[in-house]
PDB file of C-alpha atoms in Angstrom:
ATOM      1  CA  MET A  87     109.776  21.059  24.598  1.00 45.00           C
ATOM      2  CA  LYS A  88     111.894  19.307  27.180  1.00 47.00           C
ATOM      3  CA  ARG A  89     109.758  17.632  29.847  1.00 49.00           C
ATOM      4  CA  LEU A  90     109.776  19.448  33.148  1.00 55.00           C
ATOM      5  CA  THR A  91     111.029  17.610  36.181  1.00 54.00           C
ATOM      6  CA  LEU A  92     108.912  17.553  39.323  1.00 54.00           C
ATOM      7  CA  VAL A  93     110.318  17.521  42.810  1.00 52.00           C
ATOM      8  CA  MET A  94     108.097  17.310  45.861  1.00 46.00           C
ATOM      9  CA  LEU A  95     109.785  18.878  48.852  1.00 44.00           C
ATOM     10  CA  LEU A  96     108.483  17.739  52.229  1.00 39.00           C
ATOM     11  CA  LEU A  97     109.726  19.803  55.127  1.00 39.00           C
ATOM     12  CA  ILE A  98     109.161  18.519  58.651  1.00 33.00           C
ATOM     13  CA  LEU A  99     109.113  21.582  60.858  1.00 36.00           C
ATOM     14  CA  ILE A 100     108.162  22.248  64.426  1.00 33.00           C
ATOM     15  CA  LEU A 101     107.575  25.923  63.700  1.00 39.00           C
ATOM     16  CA  PRO A 102     104.611  27.106  61.619  1.00 43.00           C
ATOM     17  CA  SER A 103     105.173  26.753  57.896  1.00 47.00           C
ATOM     18  CA  TYR A 104     104.854  30.421  57.192  1.00 48.00           C
ATOM     19  CA  ALA A 105     104.898  33.688  59.056  1.00 54.00           C
ATOM     20  CA  ALA A 106     104.384  37.341  58.276  1.00 52.00           C
ATOM     21  CA  VAL A 107     105.883  40.297  60.041  1.00 55.00           C
ATOM     22  CA  ALA A 108     105.042  43.981  59.887  1.00 55.00           C
ATOM     23  CA  GLY A 109     108.252  45.134  58.264  1.00 89.00           C
ATOM     24  CA  GLY A 110     110.496  44.774  55.270  1.00 95.00           C
ATOM     25  CA  LEU A 111     109.667  46.108  51.819  1.00 97.00           C
ATOM     26  CA  SER A 112     105.908  46.519  51.728  1.00 97.00           C
ATOM     27  CA  THR A 113     105.631  48.303  48.365  1.00 97.00           C
ATOM     28  CA  TYR A 114     104.532  46.572  45.163  1.00 97.00           C
ATOM     29  CA  PRO A 115     106.103  44.894  43.249  1.00 97.00           C
ATOM     30  CA  GLU A 116     109.008  44.697  45.724  1.00 98.00           C
ATOM     31  CA  LYS A 117     107.015  42.644  48.229  1.00 98.00           C
ATOM     32  CA  SER A 118     106.300  40.008  45.553  1.00 98.00           C
ATOM     33  CA  ILE A 119     110.031  39.335  45.025  1.00 98.00           C
ATOM     34  CA  ALA A 120     111.680  36.688  47.185  1.00 98.00           C
ATOM     35  CA  TYR A 121     115.147  36.386  48.665  1.00 98.00           C
ATOM     36  CA  MET A 122     115.762  32.626  48.511  1.00 98.00           C
ATOM     37  CA  ASP A 123     118.044  30.883  51.002  1.00 98.00           C
ATOM     38  CA  ILE A 124     118.678  27.479  49.408  1.00 98.00           C
ATOM     39  CA  SER A 125     120.338  24.223  50.485  1.00 98.00           C
ATOM     40  CA  PHE A 126     120.824  21.245  48.156  1.00 98.00           C
ATOM     41  CA  GLU A 127     121.006  17.524  48.840  1.00 97.00           C
ATOM     42  CA  CYS A 128     124.677  17.516  47.778  1.00 97.00           C
ATOM     43  CA  GLY A 129     125.535  19.878  50.633  1.00 97.00           C
ATOM     44  CA  CYS A 130     125.889  22.983  48.470  1.00 98.00           C
ATOM     45  CA  SER A 131     123.974  26.148  49.288  1.00 98.00           C
ATOM     46  CA  ARG A 132     123.271  29.422  47.558  1.00 98.00           C
ATOM     47  CA  ILE A 133     121.230  32.611  47.614  1.00 98.00           C
ATOM     48  CA  GLY A 134     118.835  33.365  44.772  1.00 98.00           C
ATOM     49  CA  THR A 135     115.935  35.553  43.714  1.00 98.00           C
ATOM     50  CA  GLY A 136     112.422  34.600  42.611  1.00 98.00           C
ATOM     51  CA  THR A 137     109.135  36.362  42.062  1.00 98.00           C
ATOM     52  CA  MET A 138     105.495  35.500  42.512  1.00 98.00           C
ATOM     53  CA  ILE A 139     103.837  35.133  39.127  1.00 98.00           C
ATOM     54  CA  CYS A 140     100.383  34.118  40.332  1.00 98.00           C
ATOM     55  CA  ARG A 141      98.517  33.490  43.587  1.00 97.00           C
ATOM     56  CA  ASP A 142     100.291  30.210  44.357  1.00 98.00           C
ATOM     57  CA  GLY A 143     103.364  30.204  42.105  1.00 98.00           C
ATOM     58  CA  LEU A 144     106.866  31.657  41.920  1.00 98.00           C
ATOM     59  CA  ILE A 145     109.262  31.722  38.968  1.00 98.00           C
ATOM     60  CA  THR A 146     113.053  31.619  39.270  1.00 99.00           C
ATOM     61  CA  ALA A 147     116.228  30.209  37.706  1.00 98.00           C
ATOM     62  CA  GLY A 148     116.343  26.444  37.458  1.00 98.00           C
ATOM     63  CA  HIS A 149     119.685  26.283  39.257  1.00 98.00           C
ATOM     64  CA  ASN A 150     118.007  27.707  42.350  1.00 98.00           C
ATOM     65  CA  LEU A 151     116.058  24.437  42.431  1.00 98.00           C
ATOM     66  CA  ILE A 152     118.744  21.943  41.399  1.00 98.00           C
ATOM     67  CA  CYS A 153     122.495  22.317  41.915  1.00 98.00           C
ATOM     68  CA  LYS A 154     124.064  22.968  38.522  1.00 97.00           C
ATOM     69  CA  ASP A 155     127.388  21.462  39.642  1.00 96.00           C
ATOM     70  CA  HIS A 156     126.175  18.203  41.213  1.00 97.00           C
ATOM     71  CA  CYS A 157     122.666  17.770  39.737  1.00 97.00           C
ATOM     72  CA  GLN A 158     121.189  17.365  43.213  1.00 98.00           C
ATOM     73  CA  THR A 159     117.846  18.948  44.058  1.00 98.00           C
ATOM     74  CA  ALA A 160     117.099  21.467  46.781  1.00 98.00           C
ATOM     75  CA  ASP A 161     116.131  19.963  50.122  1.00 95.00           C
ATOM     76  CA  ARG A 162     115.382  23.263  51.862  1.00 97.00           C
ATOM     77  CA  ILE A 163     114.411  26.723  50.654  1.00 98.00           C
ATOM     78  CA  GLU A 164     113.426  29.661  52.820  1.00 98.00           C
ATOM     79  CA  PHE A 165     111.485  32.330  50.919  1.00 98.00           C
ATOM     80  CA  TYR A 166     111.665  35.865  52.322  1.00 98.00           C
ATOM     81  CA  PHE A 167     109.479  38.368  50.471  1.00 98.00           C
ATOM     82  CA  GLY A 168     110.260  42.053  50.818  1.00 98.00           C
ATOM     83  CA  TYR A 169     113.526  41.072  52.494  1.00 98.00           C
ATOM     84  CA  VAL A 170     115.763  43.570  54.257  1.00 97.00           C
ATOM     85  CA  SER A 171     117.410  41.231  56.768  1.00 95.00           C
ATOM     86  CA  SER A 172     116.701  37.940  58.523  1.00 91.00           C
ATOM     87  CA  ASP A 173     114.860  39.983  61.156  1.00 93.00           C
ATOM     88  CA  ASP A 174     113.180  42.433  58.803  1.00 97.00           C
ATOM     89  CA  TYR A 175     111.025  41.181  55.940  1.00 97.00           C
ATOM     90  CA  TYR A 176     107.469  41.438  54.704  1.00 98.00           C
ATOM     91  CA  TYR A 177     106.555  37.751  54.501  1.00 98.00           C
ATOM     92  CA  HIS A 178     108.325  34.461  55.134  1.00 98.00           C
ATOM     93  CA  TYR A 179     107.415  31.033  53.765  1.00 97.00           C
ATOM     94  CA  SER A 180     109.219  27.867  54.828  1.00 94.00           C
ATOM     95  CA  GLY A 181     106.479  25.309  54.307  1.00 94.00           C
ATOM     96  CA  HIS A 182     105.712  22.558  51.823  1.00 95.00           C
ATOM     97  CA  PHE A 183     105.945  23.146  48.088  1.00 97.00           C
ATOM     98  CA  HIS A 184     106.543  21.429  44.748  1.00 97.00           C
ATOM     99  CA  TYR A 185     108.863  22.598  42.000  1.00 98.00           C
ATOM    100  CA  TRP A 186     109.743  21.958  38.374  1.00 98.00           C
ATOM    101  CA  TYR A 187     112.804  22.820  36.304  1.00 98.00           C
ATOM    102  CA  LEU A 188     113.642  22.504  32.621  1.00 98.00           C
ATOM    103  CA  ASP A 189     117.250  21.328  32.825  1.00 97.00           C
ATOM    104  CA  SER A 190     118.872  18.946  35.322  1.00 97.00           C
ATOM    105  CA  PHE A 191     122.378  19.979  34.089  1.00 97.00           C
ATOM    106  CA  THR A 192     123.523  16.356  33.709  1.00 96.00           C
ATOM    107  CA  HIS A 193     125.386  17.369  30.535  1.00 94.00           C
ATOM    108  CA  GLY A 194     126.833  20.558  31.993  1.00 95.00           C
ATOM    109  CA  TYR A 195     125.417  24.022  32.402  1.00 97.00           C
ATOM    110  CA  HIS A 196     123.481  25.670  29.590  1.00 96.00           C
ATOM    111  CA  SER A 197     121.535  28.881  30.152  1.00 97.00           C
ATOM    112  CA  LYS A 198     118.865  28.294  27.503  1.00 97.00           C
ATOM    113  CA  ASN A 199     116.770  26.054  29.777  1.00 97.00           C
ATOM    114  CA  ASP A 200     117.848  27.432  33.140  1.00 98.00           C
ATOM    115  CA  ILE A 201     114.394  28.287  34.431  1.00 98.00           C
ATOM    116  CA  GLY A 202     111.932  26.744  36.863  1.00 98.00           C
ATOM    117  CA  TYR A 203     108.943  27.443  39.019  1.00 98.00           C
ATOM    118  CA  VAL A 204     107.450  26.666  42.418  1.00 98.00           C
ATOM    119  CA  LEU A 205     103.942  25.711  43.511  1.00 98.00           C
ATOM    120  CA  PHE A 206     103.240  26.620  47.142  1.00 98.00           C
ATOM    121  CA  ASP A 207     100.718  24.740  49.258  1.00 97.00           C
ATOM    122  CA  GLU A 208      99.465  28.119  50.491  1.00 96.00           C
ATOM    123  CA  ASP A 209      98.224  31.084  48.448  1.00 97.00           C
ATOM    124  CA  VAL A 210     101.325  33.115  49.221  1.00 98.00           C
ATOM    125  CA  GLY A 211     100.325  35.705  46.634  1.00 97.00           C
ATOM    126  CA  ASP A 212      97.341  36.740  48.742  1.00 97.00           C
ATOM    127  CA  GLU A 213      99.923  38.207  51.123  1.00 97.00           C
ATOM    128  CA  THR A 214     102.639  39.348  48.712  1.00 98.00           C
ATOM    129  CA  GLY A 215     100.842  40.118  45.483  1.00 97.00           C
ATOM    130  CA  TRP A 216     102.307  38.913  42.175  1.00 98.00           C
ATOM    131  CA  MET A 217     103.549  40.207  38.853  1.00 98.00           C
ATOM    132  CA  GLY A 218     101.899  39.640  35.533  1.00 96.00           C
ATOM    133  CA  TRP A 219     103.545  37.726  32.697  1.00 97.00           C
ATOM    134  CA  TRP A 220     103.924  38.210  28.960  1.00 96.00           C
ATOM    135  CA  TYR A 221     105.424  36.381  26.019  1.00 97.00           C
ATOM    136  CA  GLY A 222     105.334  37.420  22.393  1.00 96.00           C
ATOM    137  CA  PRO A 223     107.193  37.601  19.087  1.00 97.00           C
ATOM    138  CA  ASP A 224     110.716  38.985  18.823  1.00 98.00           C
ATOM    139  CA  ARG A 225     109.504  42.311  17.392  1.00 97.00           C
ATOM    140  CA  GLU A 226     107.744  43.087  20.671  1.00 96.00           C
ATOM    141  CA  PHE A 227     111.022  43.054  22.594  1.00 98.00           C
ATOM    142  CA  GLU A 228     113.968  43.853  20.327  1.00 98.00           C
ATOM    143  CA  GLY A 229     115.526  47.152  21.456  1.00 98.00           C
ATOM    144  CA  GLU A 230     113.017  47.682  24.264  1.00 97.00           C
ATOM    145  CA  THR A 231     113.980  48.664  27.807  1.00 98.00           C
ATOM    146  CA  CYS A 232     113.302  46.287  30.664  1.00 98.00           C
ATOM    147  CA  ALA A 233     113.898  46.171  34.408  1.00 98.00           C
ATOM    148  CA  ILE A 234     115.629  43.471  36.470  1.00 98.00           C
ATOM    149  CA  SER A 235     114.884  43.395  40.217  1.00 98.00           C
ATOM    150  CA  ALA A 236     117.569  41.315  41.900  1.00 98.00           C
ATOM    151  CA  TYR A 237     118.710  40.647  45.445  1.00 98.00           C
ATOM    152  CA  SER A 238     122.351  40.595  46.465  1.00 98.00           C
ATOM    153  CA  SER A 239     123.623  38.147  49.051  1.00 96.00           C
ATOM    154  CA  ASP A 240     123.527  41.020  51.553  1.00 96.00           C
ATOM    155  CA  GLY A 241     119.798  41.335  51.032  1.00 96.00           C
ATOM    156  CA  ASP A 242     119.787  44.531  48.976  1.00 97.00           C
ATOM    157  CA  LEU A 243     117.021  44.532  46.363  1.00 98.00           C
ATOM    158  CA  THR A 244     118.084  46.667  43.400  1.00 98.00           C
ATOM    159  CA  GLU A 245     116.231  47.451  40.185  1.00 98.00           C
ATOM    160  CA  TYR A 246     118.474  47.608  37.116  1.00 98.00           C
ATOM    161  CA  SER A 247     117.561  48.914  33.680  1.00 98.00           C
ATOM    162  CA  ALA A 248     118.679  47.197  30.486  1.00 98.00           C
ATOM    163  CA  GLN A 249     118.034  47.193  26.751  1.00 98.00           C
ATOM    164  CA  ILE A 250     116.915  43.911  25.203  1.00 98.00           C
ATOM    165  CA  THR A 251     118.569  42.171  22.272  1.00 98.00           C
ATOM    166  CA  VAL A 252     116.843  39.006  21.055  1.00 98.00           C
ATOM    167  CA  ASP A 253     119.419  36.196  21.076  1.00 98.00           C
ATOM    168  CA  SER A 254     117.100  33.307  20.205  1.00 98.00           C
ATOM    169  CA  LYS A 255     113.555  32.087  20.724  1.00 98.00           C
ATOM    170  CA  LEU A 256     114.630  31.104  24.247  1.00 98.00           C
ATOM    171  CA  GLN A 257     116.985  33.882  25.346  1.00 98.00           C
ATOM    172  CA  PHE A 258     117.403  37.629  25.632  1.00 98.00           C
ATOM    173  CA  ILE A 259     120.721  39.426  25.937  1.00 98.00           C
ATOM    174  CA  LEU A 260     120.474  42.344  28.367  1.00 98.00           C
ATOM    175  CA  ASN A 261     123.058  45.152  28.168  1.00 98.00           C
ATOM    176  CA  GLN A 262     123.683  45.143  31.907  1.00 96.00           C
ATOM    177  CA  GLU A 263     126.920  43.957  33.472  1.00 92.00           C
ATOM    178  CA  LYS A 264     126.946  40.952  35.773  1.00 93.00           C
ATOM    179  CA  LEU A 265     124.670  41.422  38.769  1.00 96.00           C
ATOM    180  CA  PRO A 266     125.781  40.713  42.354  1.00 96.00           C
ATOM    181  CA  TYR A 267     125.690  37.151  43.632  1.00 97.00           C
ATOM    182  CA  GLY A 268     122.166  36.387  44.819  1.00 98.00           C
ATOM    183  CA  GLY A 269     120.463  37.952  41.825  1.00 98.00           C
ATOM    184  CA  GLU A 270     120.162  34.860  39.657  1.00 98.00           C
ATOM    185  CA  GLY A 271     116.490  34.015  39.231  1.00 98.00           C
ATOM    186  CA  ALA A 272     115.453  37.673  39.241  1.00 98.00           C
ATOM    187  CA  PRO A 273     112.452  38.767  37.175  1.00 98.00           C
ATOM    188  CA  VAL A 274     113.110  40.564  33.918  1.00 98.00           C
ATOM    189  CA  PHE A 275     110.000  42.641  33.407  1.00 98.00           C
ATOM    190  CA  VAL A 276     108.314  45.439  31.509  1.00 97.00           C
ATOM    191  CA  TYR A 277     105.085  47.319  32.082  1.00 93.00           C
ATOM    192  CA  HIS A 278     102.495  45.667  29.854  1.00 90.00           C
ATOM    193  CA  ASN A 279      98.976  47.119  29.931  1.00 88.00           C
ATOM    194  CA  GLY A 280     100.049  49.072  33.019  1.00 90.00           C
ATOM    195  CA  THR A 281     101.154  45.981  34.981  1.00 93.00           C
ATOM    196  CA  PRO A 282     104.739  44.926  35.759  1.00 97.00           C
ATOM    197  CA  SER A 283     104.933  41.733  33.701  1.00 98.00           C
ATOM    198  CA  VAL A 284     107.674  39.102  33.711  1.00 98.00           C
ATOM    199  CA  ILE A 285     109.066  38.401  30.238  1.00 98.00           C
ATOM    200  CA  ALA A 286     112.195  36.469  31.253  1.00 98.00           C
ATOM    201  CA  VAL A 287     114.261  35.269  34.199  1.00 98.00           C
ATOM    202  CA  TYR A 288     117.848  36.427  34.686  1.00 98.00           C
ATOM    203  CA  ASN A 289     120.005  33.316  35.045  1.00 98.00           C
ATOM    204  CA  SER A 290     123.613  34.033  34.061  1.00 98.00           C
ATOM    205  CA  SER A 291     126.031  36.538  32.593  1.00 97.00           C
ATOM    206  CA  THR A 292     129.237  37.046  30.648  1.00 95.00           C
ATOM    207  CA  SER A 293     131.862  39.716  31.255  1.00 90.00           C
ATOM    208  CA  TYR A 294     129.760  42.145  29.225  1.00 94.00           C
ATOM    209  CA  TYR A 295     126.069  41.344  29.531  1.00 97.00           C
ATOM    210  CA  CYS A 296     123.338  39.424  31.340  1.00 98.00           C
ATOM    211  CA  ILE A 297     121.243  36.602  29.933  1.00 98.00           C
ATOM    212  CA  GLY A 298     117.515  36.181  30.466  1.00 98.00           C
ATOM    213  CA  ARG A 299     115.605  32.989  29.721  1.00 98.00           C
ATOM    214  CA  ARG A 300     112.417  34.031  27.968  1.00 98.00           C
ATOM    215  CA  LEU A 301     108.895  33.027  28.842  1.00 98.00           C
ATOM    216  CA  THR A 302     107.480  31.031  25.941  1.00 98.00           C
ATOM    217  CA  LYS A 303     104.077  29.672  25.023  1.00 97.00           C
ATOM    218  CA  ASP A 304     105.148  26.123  25.947  1.00 97.00           C
ATOM    219  CA  LEU A 305     106.478  27.166  29.336  1.00 98.00           C
ATOM    220  CA  VAL A 306     103.393  29.225  30.126  1.00 98.00           C
ATOM    221  CA  ASN A 307     101.140  26.311  29.154  1.00 97.00           C
ATOM    222  CA  ASP A 308     103.081  24.040  31.507  1.00 97.00           C
ATOM    223  CA  MET A 309     102.691  26.551  34.329  1.00 98.00           C
ATOM    224  CA  LYS A 310      98.992  26.941  33.608  1.00 97.00           C
ATOM    225  CA  ALA A 311      98.551  23.192  34.025  1.00 97.00           C
ATOM    226  CA  ARG A 312      99.998  23.323  37.539  1.00 97.00           C
ATOM    227  CA  LEU A 313      99.612  26.838  38.894  1.00 98.00           C
ATOM    228  CA  SER A 314      96.670  29.212  39.150  1.00 96.00           C
ATOM    229  CA  LEU A 315      98.170  31.186  36.271  1.00 93.00           C
ATOM    230  CA  GLY A 316      95.500  33.255  34.567  1.00 79.00           C
ATOM    231  CA  ASN A 317      95.258  34.389  30.982  1.00 63.00           C
TER     232      ASN A 317
END
C-alpha cells in the first residue's frame, strides 16, 4: 500500500479553537457530517464534505487535504458540522489537527487513491457523534444500495441513493449522476448491523456516474494506528 503522507497543520488563532452553537442540523447522522471550507498553500480554495468516523477522526477525499492541481497542502480548514449557513450550524471546529492522504497527485489526478483522513486534537465526536465503518469482499457490495450524504457549496446537505457496482478492489461505481460542487469527500454508507457505516468516500464523477474510493483493510489499519478507530 502506498505510504500515507502526514501534514501537521498549526493554526494560530486569537479566537477559541472550537465552538458549538444551538442550531443547525442536530439529527444523527447529519450532525456528524462536516461542511469543509478549505484554503491551500498555493492560494486555491474549495468546499468539501467529510464525516466523523470515530471520536477524534474524520474521513474525506484526499483532494480536500492537498490541492490536486498544484500539489500544495491545505493551510486552513474550517469544519462546520450540521451546517445550514455560516451563522447556523451544530458544531464548528477551527483548531489544530493532523491529516494524511494517499495520493499527492504529483503525477496527475487519479481517483483510486483519492482519500484521506483527519485527526483532531479534540474529541470532536463527543459533540457530533460519528458513523461506523465497514469493509468486506466484493460479494457484500455488488448490486447493493447505498446512500451518499453530500453538501453543496450553498450548504445544502442532501442524501442520495445509488446502486453499487464493484469497479476494482479500490473503487465502487455508483449509479448516481455528478453531485453538486462541495460534495466531494462525502460518505458513501450503508446500514450495517443497524448502524450507518461508511464503506467508501465519494471523490469524483463522470458524465454518467459517481466514483467512491473503498475502505480497505490496509486503510483501516492505518487509521487504527493513528485514530481512536474501534473494531
